[in-house]
Coordinates of C-alpha atoms in Angstrom, one line a residue:
Chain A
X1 CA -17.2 -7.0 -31.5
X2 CA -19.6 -4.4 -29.6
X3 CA -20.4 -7.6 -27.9
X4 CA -16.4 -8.1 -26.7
X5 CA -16.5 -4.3 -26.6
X6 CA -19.1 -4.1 -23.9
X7 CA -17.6 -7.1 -21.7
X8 CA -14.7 -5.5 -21.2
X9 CA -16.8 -2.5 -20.0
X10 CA -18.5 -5.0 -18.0
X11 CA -15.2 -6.1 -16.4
X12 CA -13.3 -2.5 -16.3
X13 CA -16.5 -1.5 -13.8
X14 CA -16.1 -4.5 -11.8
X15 CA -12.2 -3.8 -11.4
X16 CA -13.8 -0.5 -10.5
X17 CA -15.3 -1.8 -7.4
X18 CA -12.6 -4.0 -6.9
X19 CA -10.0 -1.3 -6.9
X20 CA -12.3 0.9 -4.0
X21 CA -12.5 -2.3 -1.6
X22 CA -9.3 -3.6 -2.8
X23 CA -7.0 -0.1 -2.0
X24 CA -8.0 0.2 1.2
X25 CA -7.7 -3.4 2.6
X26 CA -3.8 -3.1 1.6
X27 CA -2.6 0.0 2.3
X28 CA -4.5 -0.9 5.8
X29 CA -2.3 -4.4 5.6
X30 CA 0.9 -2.6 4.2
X31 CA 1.2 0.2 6.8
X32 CA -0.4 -1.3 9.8
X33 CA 0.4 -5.3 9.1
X34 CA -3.6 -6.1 10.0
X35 CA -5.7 -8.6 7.5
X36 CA -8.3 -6.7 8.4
X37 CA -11.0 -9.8 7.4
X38 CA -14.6 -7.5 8.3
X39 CA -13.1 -5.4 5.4
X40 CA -16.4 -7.3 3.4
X41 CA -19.0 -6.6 5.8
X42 CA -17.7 -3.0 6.0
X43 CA -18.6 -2.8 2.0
X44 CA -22.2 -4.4 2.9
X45 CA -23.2 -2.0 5.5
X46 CA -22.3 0.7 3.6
X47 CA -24.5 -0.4 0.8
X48 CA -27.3 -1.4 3.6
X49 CA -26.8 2.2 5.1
X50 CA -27.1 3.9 1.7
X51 CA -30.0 1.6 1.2
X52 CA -32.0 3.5 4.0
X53 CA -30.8 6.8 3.4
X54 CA -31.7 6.6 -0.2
X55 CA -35.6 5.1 0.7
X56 CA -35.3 7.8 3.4
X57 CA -34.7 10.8 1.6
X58 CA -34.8 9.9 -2.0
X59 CA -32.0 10.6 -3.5
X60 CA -29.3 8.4 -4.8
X61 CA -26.1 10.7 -4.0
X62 CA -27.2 11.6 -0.1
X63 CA -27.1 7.2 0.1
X64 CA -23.7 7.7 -1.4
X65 CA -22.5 10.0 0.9
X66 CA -24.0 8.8 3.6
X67 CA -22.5 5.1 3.1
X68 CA -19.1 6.6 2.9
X69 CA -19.1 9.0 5.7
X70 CA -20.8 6.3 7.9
X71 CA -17.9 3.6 7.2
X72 CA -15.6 6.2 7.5
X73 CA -17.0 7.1 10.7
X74 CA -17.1 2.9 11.2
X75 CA -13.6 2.8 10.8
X76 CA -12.5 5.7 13.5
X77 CA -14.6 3.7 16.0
X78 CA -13.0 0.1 14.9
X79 CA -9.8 1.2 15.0
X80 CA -9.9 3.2 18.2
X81 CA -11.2 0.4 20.1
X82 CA -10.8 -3.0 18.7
X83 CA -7.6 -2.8 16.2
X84 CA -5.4 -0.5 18.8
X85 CA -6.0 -3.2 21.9
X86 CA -4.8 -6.3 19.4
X87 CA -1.8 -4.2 17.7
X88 CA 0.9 -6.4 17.7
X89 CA -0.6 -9.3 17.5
X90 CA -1.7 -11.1 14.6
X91 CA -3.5 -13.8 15.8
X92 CA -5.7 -11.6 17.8
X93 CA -6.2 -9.7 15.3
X94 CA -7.3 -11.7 12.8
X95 CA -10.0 -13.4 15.0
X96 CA -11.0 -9.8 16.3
X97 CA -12.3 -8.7 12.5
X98 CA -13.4 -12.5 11.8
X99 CA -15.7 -12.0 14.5
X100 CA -16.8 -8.9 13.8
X101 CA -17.6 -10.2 10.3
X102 CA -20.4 -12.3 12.0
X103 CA -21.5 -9.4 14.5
X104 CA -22.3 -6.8 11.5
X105 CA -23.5 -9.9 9.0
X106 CA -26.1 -10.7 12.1
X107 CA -26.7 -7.1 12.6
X108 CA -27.4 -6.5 8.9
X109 CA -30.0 -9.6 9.2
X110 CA -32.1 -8.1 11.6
X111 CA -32.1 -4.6 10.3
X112 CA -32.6 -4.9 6.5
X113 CA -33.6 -8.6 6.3
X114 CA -31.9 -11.5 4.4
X115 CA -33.5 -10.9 0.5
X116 CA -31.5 -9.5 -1.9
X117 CA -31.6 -5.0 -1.7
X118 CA -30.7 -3.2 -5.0
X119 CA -29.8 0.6 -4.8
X120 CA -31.8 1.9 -7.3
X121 CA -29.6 4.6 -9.8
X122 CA -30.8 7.9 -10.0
X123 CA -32.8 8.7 -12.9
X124 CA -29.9 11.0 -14.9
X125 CA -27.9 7.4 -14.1
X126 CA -30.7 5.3 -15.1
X127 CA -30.4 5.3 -18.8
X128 CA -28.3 3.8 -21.3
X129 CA -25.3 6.2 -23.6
X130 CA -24.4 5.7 -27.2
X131 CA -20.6 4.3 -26.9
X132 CA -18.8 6.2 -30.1
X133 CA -16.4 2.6 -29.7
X134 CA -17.9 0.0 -31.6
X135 CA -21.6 1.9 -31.7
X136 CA -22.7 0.0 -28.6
X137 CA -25.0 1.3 -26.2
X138 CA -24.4 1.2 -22.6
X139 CA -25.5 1.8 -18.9
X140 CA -25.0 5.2 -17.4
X141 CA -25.0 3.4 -14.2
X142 CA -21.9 1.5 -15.2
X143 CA -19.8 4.2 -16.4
X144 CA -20.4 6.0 -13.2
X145 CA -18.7 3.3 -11.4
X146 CA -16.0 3.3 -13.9
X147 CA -15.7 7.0 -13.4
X148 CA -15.5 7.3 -9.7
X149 CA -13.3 4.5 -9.4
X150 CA -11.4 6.4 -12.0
X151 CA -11.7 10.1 -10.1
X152 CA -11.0 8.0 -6.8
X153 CA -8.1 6.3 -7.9
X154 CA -6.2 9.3 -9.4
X155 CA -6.9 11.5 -6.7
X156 CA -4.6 8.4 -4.4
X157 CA -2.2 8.3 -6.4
X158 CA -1.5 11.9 -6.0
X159 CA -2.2 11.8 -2.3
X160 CA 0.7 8.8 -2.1
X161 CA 2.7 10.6 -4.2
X162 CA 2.6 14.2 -4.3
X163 CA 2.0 15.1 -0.3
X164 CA 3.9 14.6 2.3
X165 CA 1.2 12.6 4.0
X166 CA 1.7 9.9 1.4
X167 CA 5.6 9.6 1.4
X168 CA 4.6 9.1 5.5
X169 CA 2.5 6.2 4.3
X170 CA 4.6 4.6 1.9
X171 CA 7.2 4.9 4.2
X172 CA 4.9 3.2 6.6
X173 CA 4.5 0.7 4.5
X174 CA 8.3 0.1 3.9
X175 CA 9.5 0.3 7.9
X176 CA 7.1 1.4 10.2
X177 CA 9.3 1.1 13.2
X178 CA 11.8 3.5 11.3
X179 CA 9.1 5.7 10.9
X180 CA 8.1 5.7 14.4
X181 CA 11.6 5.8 15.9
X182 CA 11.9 9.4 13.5
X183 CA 9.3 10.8 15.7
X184 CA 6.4 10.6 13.7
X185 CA 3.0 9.6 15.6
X186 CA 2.2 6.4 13.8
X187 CA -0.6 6.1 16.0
X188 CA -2.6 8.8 13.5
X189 CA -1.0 7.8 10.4
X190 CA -2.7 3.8 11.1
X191 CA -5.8 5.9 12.3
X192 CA -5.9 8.0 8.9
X193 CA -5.1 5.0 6.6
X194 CA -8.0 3.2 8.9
X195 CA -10.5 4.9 8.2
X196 CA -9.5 6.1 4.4
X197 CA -9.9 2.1 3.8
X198 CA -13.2 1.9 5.4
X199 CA -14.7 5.0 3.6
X200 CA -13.4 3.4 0.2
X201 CA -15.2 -0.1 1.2
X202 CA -18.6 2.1 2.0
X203 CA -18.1 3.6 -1.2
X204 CA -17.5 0.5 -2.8
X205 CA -20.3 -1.1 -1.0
X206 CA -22.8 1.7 -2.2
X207 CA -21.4 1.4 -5.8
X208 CA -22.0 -2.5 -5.8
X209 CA -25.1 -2.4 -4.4
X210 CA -26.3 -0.5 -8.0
X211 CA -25.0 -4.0 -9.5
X212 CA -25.1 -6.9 -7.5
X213 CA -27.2 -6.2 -5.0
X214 CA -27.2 -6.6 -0.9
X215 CA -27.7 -9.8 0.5
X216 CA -26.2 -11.4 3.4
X217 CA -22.7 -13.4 2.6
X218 CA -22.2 -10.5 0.1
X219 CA -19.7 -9.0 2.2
X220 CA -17.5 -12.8 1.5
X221 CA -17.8 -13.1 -2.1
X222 CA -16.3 -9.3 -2.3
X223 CA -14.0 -10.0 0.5
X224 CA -12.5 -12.8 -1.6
X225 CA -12.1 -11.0 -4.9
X226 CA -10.3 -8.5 -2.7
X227 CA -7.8 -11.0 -0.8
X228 CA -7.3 -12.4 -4.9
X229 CA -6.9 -8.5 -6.0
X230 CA -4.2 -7.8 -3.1
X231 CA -2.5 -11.2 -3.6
X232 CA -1.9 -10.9 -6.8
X233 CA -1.0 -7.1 -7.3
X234 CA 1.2 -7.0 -4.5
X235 CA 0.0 -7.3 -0.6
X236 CA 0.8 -3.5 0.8
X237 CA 0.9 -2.0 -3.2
X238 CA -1.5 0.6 -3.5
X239 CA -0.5 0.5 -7.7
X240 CA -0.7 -3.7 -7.1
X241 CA -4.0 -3.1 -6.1
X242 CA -5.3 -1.1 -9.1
X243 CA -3.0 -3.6 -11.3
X244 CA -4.9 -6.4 -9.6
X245 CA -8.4 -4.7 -10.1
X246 CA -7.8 -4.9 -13.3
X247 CA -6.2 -8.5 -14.2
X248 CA -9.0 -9.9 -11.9
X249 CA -12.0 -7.7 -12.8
X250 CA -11.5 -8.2 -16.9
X251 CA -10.5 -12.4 -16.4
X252 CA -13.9 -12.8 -14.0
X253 CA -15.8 -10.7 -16.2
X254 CA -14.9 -12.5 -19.7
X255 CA -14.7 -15.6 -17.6
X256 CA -18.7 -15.6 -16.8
X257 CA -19.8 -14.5 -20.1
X258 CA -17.6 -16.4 -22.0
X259 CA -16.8 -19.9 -20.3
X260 CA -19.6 -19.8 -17.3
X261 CA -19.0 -23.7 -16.6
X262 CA -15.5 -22.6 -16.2
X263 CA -15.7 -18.9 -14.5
X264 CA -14.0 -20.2 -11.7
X265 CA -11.0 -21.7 -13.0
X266 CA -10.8 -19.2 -15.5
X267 CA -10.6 -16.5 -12.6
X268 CA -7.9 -18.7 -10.7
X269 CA -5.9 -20.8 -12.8
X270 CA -4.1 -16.9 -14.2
X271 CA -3.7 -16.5 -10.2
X272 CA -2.0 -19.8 -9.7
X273 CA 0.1 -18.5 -13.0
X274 CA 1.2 -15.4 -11.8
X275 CA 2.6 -16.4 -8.3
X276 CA 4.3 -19.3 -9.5
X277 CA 6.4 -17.0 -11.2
X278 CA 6.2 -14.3 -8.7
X279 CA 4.9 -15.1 -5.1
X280 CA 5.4 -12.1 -3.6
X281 CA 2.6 -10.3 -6.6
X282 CA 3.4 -8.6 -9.4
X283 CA 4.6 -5.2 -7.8
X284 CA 4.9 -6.6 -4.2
X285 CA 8.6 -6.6 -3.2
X286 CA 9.4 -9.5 -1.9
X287 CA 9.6 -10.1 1.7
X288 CA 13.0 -8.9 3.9
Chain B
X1 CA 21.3 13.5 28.9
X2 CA 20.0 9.6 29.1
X3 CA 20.5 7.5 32.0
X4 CA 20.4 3.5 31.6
X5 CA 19.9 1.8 35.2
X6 CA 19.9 -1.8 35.8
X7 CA 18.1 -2.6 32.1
X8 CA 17.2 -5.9 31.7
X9 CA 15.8 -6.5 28.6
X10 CA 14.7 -10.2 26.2
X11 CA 15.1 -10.8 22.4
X12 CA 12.3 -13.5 22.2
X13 CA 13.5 -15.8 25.1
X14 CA 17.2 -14.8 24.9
X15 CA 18.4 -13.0 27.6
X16 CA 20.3 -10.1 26.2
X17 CA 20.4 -7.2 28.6
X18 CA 21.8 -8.4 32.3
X19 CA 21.4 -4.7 34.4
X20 CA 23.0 -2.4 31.7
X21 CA 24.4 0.9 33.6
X22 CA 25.4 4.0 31.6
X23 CA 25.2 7.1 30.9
X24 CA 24.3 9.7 28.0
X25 CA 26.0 13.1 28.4
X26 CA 25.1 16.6 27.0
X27 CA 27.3 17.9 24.2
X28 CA 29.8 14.8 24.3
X29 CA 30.4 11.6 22.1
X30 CA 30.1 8.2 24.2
X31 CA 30.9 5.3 22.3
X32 CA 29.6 2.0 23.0
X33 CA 32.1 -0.9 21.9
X34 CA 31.5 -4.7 21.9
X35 CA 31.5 -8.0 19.8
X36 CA 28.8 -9.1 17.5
X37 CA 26.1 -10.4 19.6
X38 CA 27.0 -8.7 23.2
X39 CA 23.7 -7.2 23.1
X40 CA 24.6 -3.5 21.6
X41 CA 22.1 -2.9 18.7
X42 CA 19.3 -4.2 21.8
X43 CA 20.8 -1.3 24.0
X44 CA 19.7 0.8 21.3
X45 CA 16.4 -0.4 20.6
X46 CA 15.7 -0.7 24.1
X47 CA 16.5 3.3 24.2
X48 CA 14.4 3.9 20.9
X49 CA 11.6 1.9 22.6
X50 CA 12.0 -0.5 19.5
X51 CA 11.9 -3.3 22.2
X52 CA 10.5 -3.6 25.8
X53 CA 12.6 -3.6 28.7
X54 CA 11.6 -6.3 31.4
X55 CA 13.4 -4.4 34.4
X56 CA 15.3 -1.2 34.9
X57 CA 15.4 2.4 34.0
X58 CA 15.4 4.8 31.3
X59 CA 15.7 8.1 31.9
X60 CA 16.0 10.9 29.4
X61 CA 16.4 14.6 31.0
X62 CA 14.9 12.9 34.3
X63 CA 11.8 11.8 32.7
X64 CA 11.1 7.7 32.6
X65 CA 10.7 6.7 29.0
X66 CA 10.1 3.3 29.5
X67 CA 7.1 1.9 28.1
X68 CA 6.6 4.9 25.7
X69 CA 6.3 4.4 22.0
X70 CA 9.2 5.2 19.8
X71 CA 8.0 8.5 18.2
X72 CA 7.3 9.8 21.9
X73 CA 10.8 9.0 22.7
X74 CA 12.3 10.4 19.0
X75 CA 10.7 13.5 19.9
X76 CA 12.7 14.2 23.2
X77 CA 15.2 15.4 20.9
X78 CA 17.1 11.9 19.9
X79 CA 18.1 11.5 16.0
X80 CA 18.3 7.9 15.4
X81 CA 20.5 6.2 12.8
X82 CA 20.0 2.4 12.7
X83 CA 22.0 -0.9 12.1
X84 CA 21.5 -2.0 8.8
X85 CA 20.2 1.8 7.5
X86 CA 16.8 1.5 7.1
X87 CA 16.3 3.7 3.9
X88 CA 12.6 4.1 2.8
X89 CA 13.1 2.3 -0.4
X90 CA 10.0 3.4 -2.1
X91 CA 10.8 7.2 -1.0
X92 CA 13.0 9.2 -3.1
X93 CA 16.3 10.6 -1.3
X94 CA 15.0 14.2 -0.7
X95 CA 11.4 12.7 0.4
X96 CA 13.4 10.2 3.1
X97 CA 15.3 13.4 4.3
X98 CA 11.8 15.7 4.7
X99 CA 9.6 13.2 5.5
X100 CA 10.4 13.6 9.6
X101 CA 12.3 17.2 9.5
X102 CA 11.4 19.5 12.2
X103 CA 12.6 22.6 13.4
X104 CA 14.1 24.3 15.8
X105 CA 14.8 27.7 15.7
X106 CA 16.4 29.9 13.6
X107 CA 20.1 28.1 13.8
X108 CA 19.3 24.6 13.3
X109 CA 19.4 21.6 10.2
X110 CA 17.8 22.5 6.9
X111 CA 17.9 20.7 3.6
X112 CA 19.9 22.7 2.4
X113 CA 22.7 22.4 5.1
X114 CA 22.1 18.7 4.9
X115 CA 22.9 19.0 1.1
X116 CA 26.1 21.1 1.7
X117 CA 27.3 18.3 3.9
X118 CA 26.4 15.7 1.4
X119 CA 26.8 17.0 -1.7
X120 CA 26.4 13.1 -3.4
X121 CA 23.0 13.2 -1.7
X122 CA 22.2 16.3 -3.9
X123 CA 22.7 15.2 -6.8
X124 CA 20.7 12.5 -6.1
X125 CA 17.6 13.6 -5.0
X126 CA 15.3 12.5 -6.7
X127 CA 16.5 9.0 -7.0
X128 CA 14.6 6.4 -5.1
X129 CA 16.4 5.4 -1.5
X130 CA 16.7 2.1 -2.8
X131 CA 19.6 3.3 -5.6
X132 CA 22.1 4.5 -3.4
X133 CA 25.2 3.0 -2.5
X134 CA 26.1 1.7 0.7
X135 CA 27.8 4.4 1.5
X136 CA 25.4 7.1 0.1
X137 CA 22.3 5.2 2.3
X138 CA 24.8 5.9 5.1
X139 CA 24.8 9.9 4.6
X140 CA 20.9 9.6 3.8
X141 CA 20.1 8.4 6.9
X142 CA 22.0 10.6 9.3
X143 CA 20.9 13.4 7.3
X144 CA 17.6 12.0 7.4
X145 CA 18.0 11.9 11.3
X146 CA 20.4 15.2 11.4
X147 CA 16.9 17.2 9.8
X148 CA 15.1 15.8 13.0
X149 CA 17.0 18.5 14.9
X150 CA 18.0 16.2 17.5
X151 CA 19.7 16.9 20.9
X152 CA 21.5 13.5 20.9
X153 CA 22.1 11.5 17.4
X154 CA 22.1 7.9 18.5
X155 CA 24.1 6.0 15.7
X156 CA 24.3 2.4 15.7
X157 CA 27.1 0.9 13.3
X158 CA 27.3 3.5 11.0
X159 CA 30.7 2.0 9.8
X160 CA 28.9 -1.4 8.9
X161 CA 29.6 -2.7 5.5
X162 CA 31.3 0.7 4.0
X163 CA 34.6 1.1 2.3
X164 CA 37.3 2.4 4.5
X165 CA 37.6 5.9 3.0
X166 CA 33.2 5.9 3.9
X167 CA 34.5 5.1 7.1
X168 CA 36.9 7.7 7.4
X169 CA 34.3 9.9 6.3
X170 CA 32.3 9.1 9.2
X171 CA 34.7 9.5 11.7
X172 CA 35.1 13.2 10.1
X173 CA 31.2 13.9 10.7
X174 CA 31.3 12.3 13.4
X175 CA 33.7 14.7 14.6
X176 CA 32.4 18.1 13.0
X177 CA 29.2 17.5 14.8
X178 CA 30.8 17.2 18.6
X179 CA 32.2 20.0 17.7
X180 CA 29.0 21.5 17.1
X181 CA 27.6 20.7 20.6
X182 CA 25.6 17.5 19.4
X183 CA 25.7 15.1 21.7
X184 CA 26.3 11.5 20.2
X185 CA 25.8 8.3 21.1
X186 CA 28.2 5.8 18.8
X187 CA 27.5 1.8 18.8
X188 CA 30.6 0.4 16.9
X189 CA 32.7 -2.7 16.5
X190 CA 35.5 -0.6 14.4
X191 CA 37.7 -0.3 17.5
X192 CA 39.7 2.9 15.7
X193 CA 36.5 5.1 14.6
X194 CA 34.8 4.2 18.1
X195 CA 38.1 5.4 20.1
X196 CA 38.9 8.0 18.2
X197 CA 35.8 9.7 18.5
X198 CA 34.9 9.2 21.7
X199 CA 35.0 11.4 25.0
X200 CA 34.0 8.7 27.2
X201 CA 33.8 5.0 26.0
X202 CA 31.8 1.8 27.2
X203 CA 32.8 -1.8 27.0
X204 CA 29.3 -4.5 26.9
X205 CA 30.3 -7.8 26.8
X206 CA 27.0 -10.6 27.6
X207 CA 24.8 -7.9 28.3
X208 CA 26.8 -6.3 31.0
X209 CA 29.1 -2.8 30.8
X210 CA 32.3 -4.3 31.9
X211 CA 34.5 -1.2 31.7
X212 CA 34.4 2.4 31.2
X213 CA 36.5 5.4 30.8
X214 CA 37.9 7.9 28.7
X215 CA 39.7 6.6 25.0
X216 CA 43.2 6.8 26.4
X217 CA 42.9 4.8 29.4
X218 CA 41.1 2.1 27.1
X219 CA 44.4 2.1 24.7
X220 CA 46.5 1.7 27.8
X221 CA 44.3 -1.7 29.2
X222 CA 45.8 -3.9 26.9
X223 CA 43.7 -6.8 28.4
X224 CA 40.2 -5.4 28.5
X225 CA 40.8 -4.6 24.8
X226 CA 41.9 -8.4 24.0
X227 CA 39.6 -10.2 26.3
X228 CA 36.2 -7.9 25.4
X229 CA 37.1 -6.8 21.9
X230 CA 39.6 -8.8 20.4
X231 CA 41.9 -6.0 19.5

């Protein structure tokens, strides 16, 4: 049991990372309709760039900050150059962030090397806590994730919900040509939701750094979990994505440490389930 | 208040708008009548900025708008009420009403207003957009565009799909807000809400205005009303 128990911790801090590069990459596809592919390598260089900050200066939290602002900063310049010139069209899109996948992967290379980086946890994070549930003990570094994904994740919901800036992105996301043609400048509102998923990536990227490490093809493997994450909660669903976080995050997670031969199949074959019986995701809307 | 000149405008490869010529006035209700596929609801994007003119001329109060985005062209002062609706499902009714409402002065659209108008829409509120009826999406979205404080509402088939007592309704609002001084430009295929609303009317037919005058002289040309409209 405090075996089970911490697995599922495990997987709920893995959704948690899931949920910060996940969120981003489809409210970015739901409002603006970009598959923004170099959403990955955004989450490695904002680990890399916490990397240096934190061997810079020392200290864990400046690396965290710095990884965000940084990608959020990323994201202003990527979308006022790149994104805004291809809007419109898909195809040029798409091969615009492929290739800027390879530009920052190569960039990465040269700057912090192809081993495998680890952000090292600050020493208050370092440590292990007594679990009251199931008298397990467990890493502090963990449940930080867990809680800023947590923190992160409510604070959304209330900015998508409760402001008027989030009914203008939902609405975005239902008919941005509507919202346009009402005389709102949807020019900021795809600049804002921009660079809000490229900060969450950096965050994300810093966070995963703590756990899996930085290496070079990183930015893929996270990439994918997030295209399975969006797919299945609901491309454009900012609750799909946290839904999807979850499903994917706890399956992978008791996937590896319980069937390891089979962590593949046992992350995809509940996929495969799920959009037989509904393509369009579980809290996607199906297509008009 | 809008002036079309020679538009020539594409749907994909189709060649919809062949030198549309028209014009928009201050304060009154033109009325745009045709059959399905004539090219009306493109007129109306084309205006918006929904789609991209090839050729011609679109002038609000003087100024070219062609080649402007949408929201640039919404905020000239034009309220826009689409084909089809176009509620934000995933809004609830009062967020689809707020979420573009600017002001103007002292004198002009609130929520409130827009409530006493719509009192269905009230009681509705916080219902999601995607609940209403037909005819209650209808009110929603020219409330929607009414809290927009527009100049000119621009209103493309607001009769599509409703019961005939929502239709009469429309024709009322229509009505109470020329008498306001709104200016209002109606897209329709109901013949009798188009005619009776209308100070001046235009006839498209394949992309082209073939007539235009005032709502009487149209009753009187039983030809261009059989031939263009099948009516």
């Amino acid at each position: 049991m405090p075996e089970f128990i911490s697995q599922t911790l495990n997987g709920l801090s893995l959704a948690g990372i899931m949920f910060l590069v996940s969120s981003g990459f489809t409210l970015v596809f739901g409002v603006m309709r970009v598959t923004n592919l170099s959403h990955g390598a955004v989450y490695l260089l904002g680990g890399y760039v916490a990397y240096s900050v934190i061997a810079y200066k020392g200290n864990f939290f400046y690396g965290l900050l710095a990884g965000t602002v940084a990608m959020a900063a990323f994201g202003l310049l990527l979308e006022g150059t790149l994104i805004r010139r291809m809007r419109g069209r898909p195809m040029a899109e798409l091969l615009a962030t492929l290739g800027l996948v390879y530009i920052i992967d190569d960039a990465c290379l040269v700057l912090w090397g192809g081993n495998p980086l680890s952000l090292r946890l600050p020493g208050a994070l370092e440590g292990s806590s007594n679990i009251p549930v199931g008298q397990i003990t467990y890493p502090n570094g963990r449940l930080f994730i867990l809680g800023v994904a947590v923190v992160v994740g409510i604070a959304l919901f209330f900015l998508l919900r409760r402001t008027r800036v989030g009914a203008v992105v939902r609405a975005g996301v239902d008919d941005r040509n509507m919202v346009s043609a009402l005389g709102i400048n949807v020019r900021r509102v795809f600049t804002a939701v921009f660079v809000l998923g490229a900060a969450l990536a950096g965050l994300g990227g810093v966070l995963g750094g703590t756990i899996f490490s930085l290496y070079p093809g990183g930015d893929s493997d996270i990439l994918t979990y997030a295209l399975v994450v969006v797919v299945v909660g609901g491309l454009g669903s900012y609750e799909g994505a946290i839904l999807g976080s979850l499903i994917v995050g706890l399956i992978d997670n008791y996937g590896q440490a319980y069937f390891p031969s089979l962590a593949y199949f046992a992350l995809f074959a509940p996929l495969v389930a799920i959009l037989l019986v509904r393509p369009q995701g579980l809290l996607g809307r199906a297509a008009t | 208040m809008i002036e079309v000149t020679d538009l020539h405008a594409y749907r994909g490869d189709n060649y919809v708008l062949q030198g549309v010529q028209m014009e928009i006035a201050d304060g009154r209700c033109t009325t745009l009548l045709g059959r399905n596929g004539m090219g009306k609801t493109t007129l109306v994007e084309t205006i918006m900025g929904l789609v991209r003119p090839r050729e011609g001329r679109i002038d609000v109060d003087g100024t070219s708008t062609v080649g402007k985005e949408p929201f640039e062209i919404a905020r000239r002062g034009i309220g826009y009420v689409p084909q089809g609706r176009h509620v934000f499902p995933s809004l609830s009714v009062e967020e689809n009403l707020t979420l573009a409402a600017r002001t103007r002065g002292d004198d002009g659209w609130t929520l409130d207003a827009v409530y006493e108008l719509f009192p269905n829409l009230s009681q509705r509120k916080r219902n999601r957009g995607s609940q209403l009826s037909g005819g209650e999406q209808q009110m929603l979205v020219i409330g929607r565009a009414l809290l927009t404080n527009p100049r000119l509402l621009v209103m493309d088939e607001p009769s599509e799909g409703l019961a005939p007592v929502m239709v009469e309704r429309v024709g009322e609002i229509v009505a109470q807000l020329r008498e306001q001084g709104l200016a209002i430009f109606l897209v329709e295929q109901n013949y009798r809400l188009a005619v009776s609303s209308a100070d001046k009317v235009y006839v498209l037919s394949k992309g082209q205005v073939v007539w235009e005058g005032g709502p009487d002289e149209l009753e009187d040309s039983d030809d261009i009303r059989r031939e263009h409209l099948g009516v």
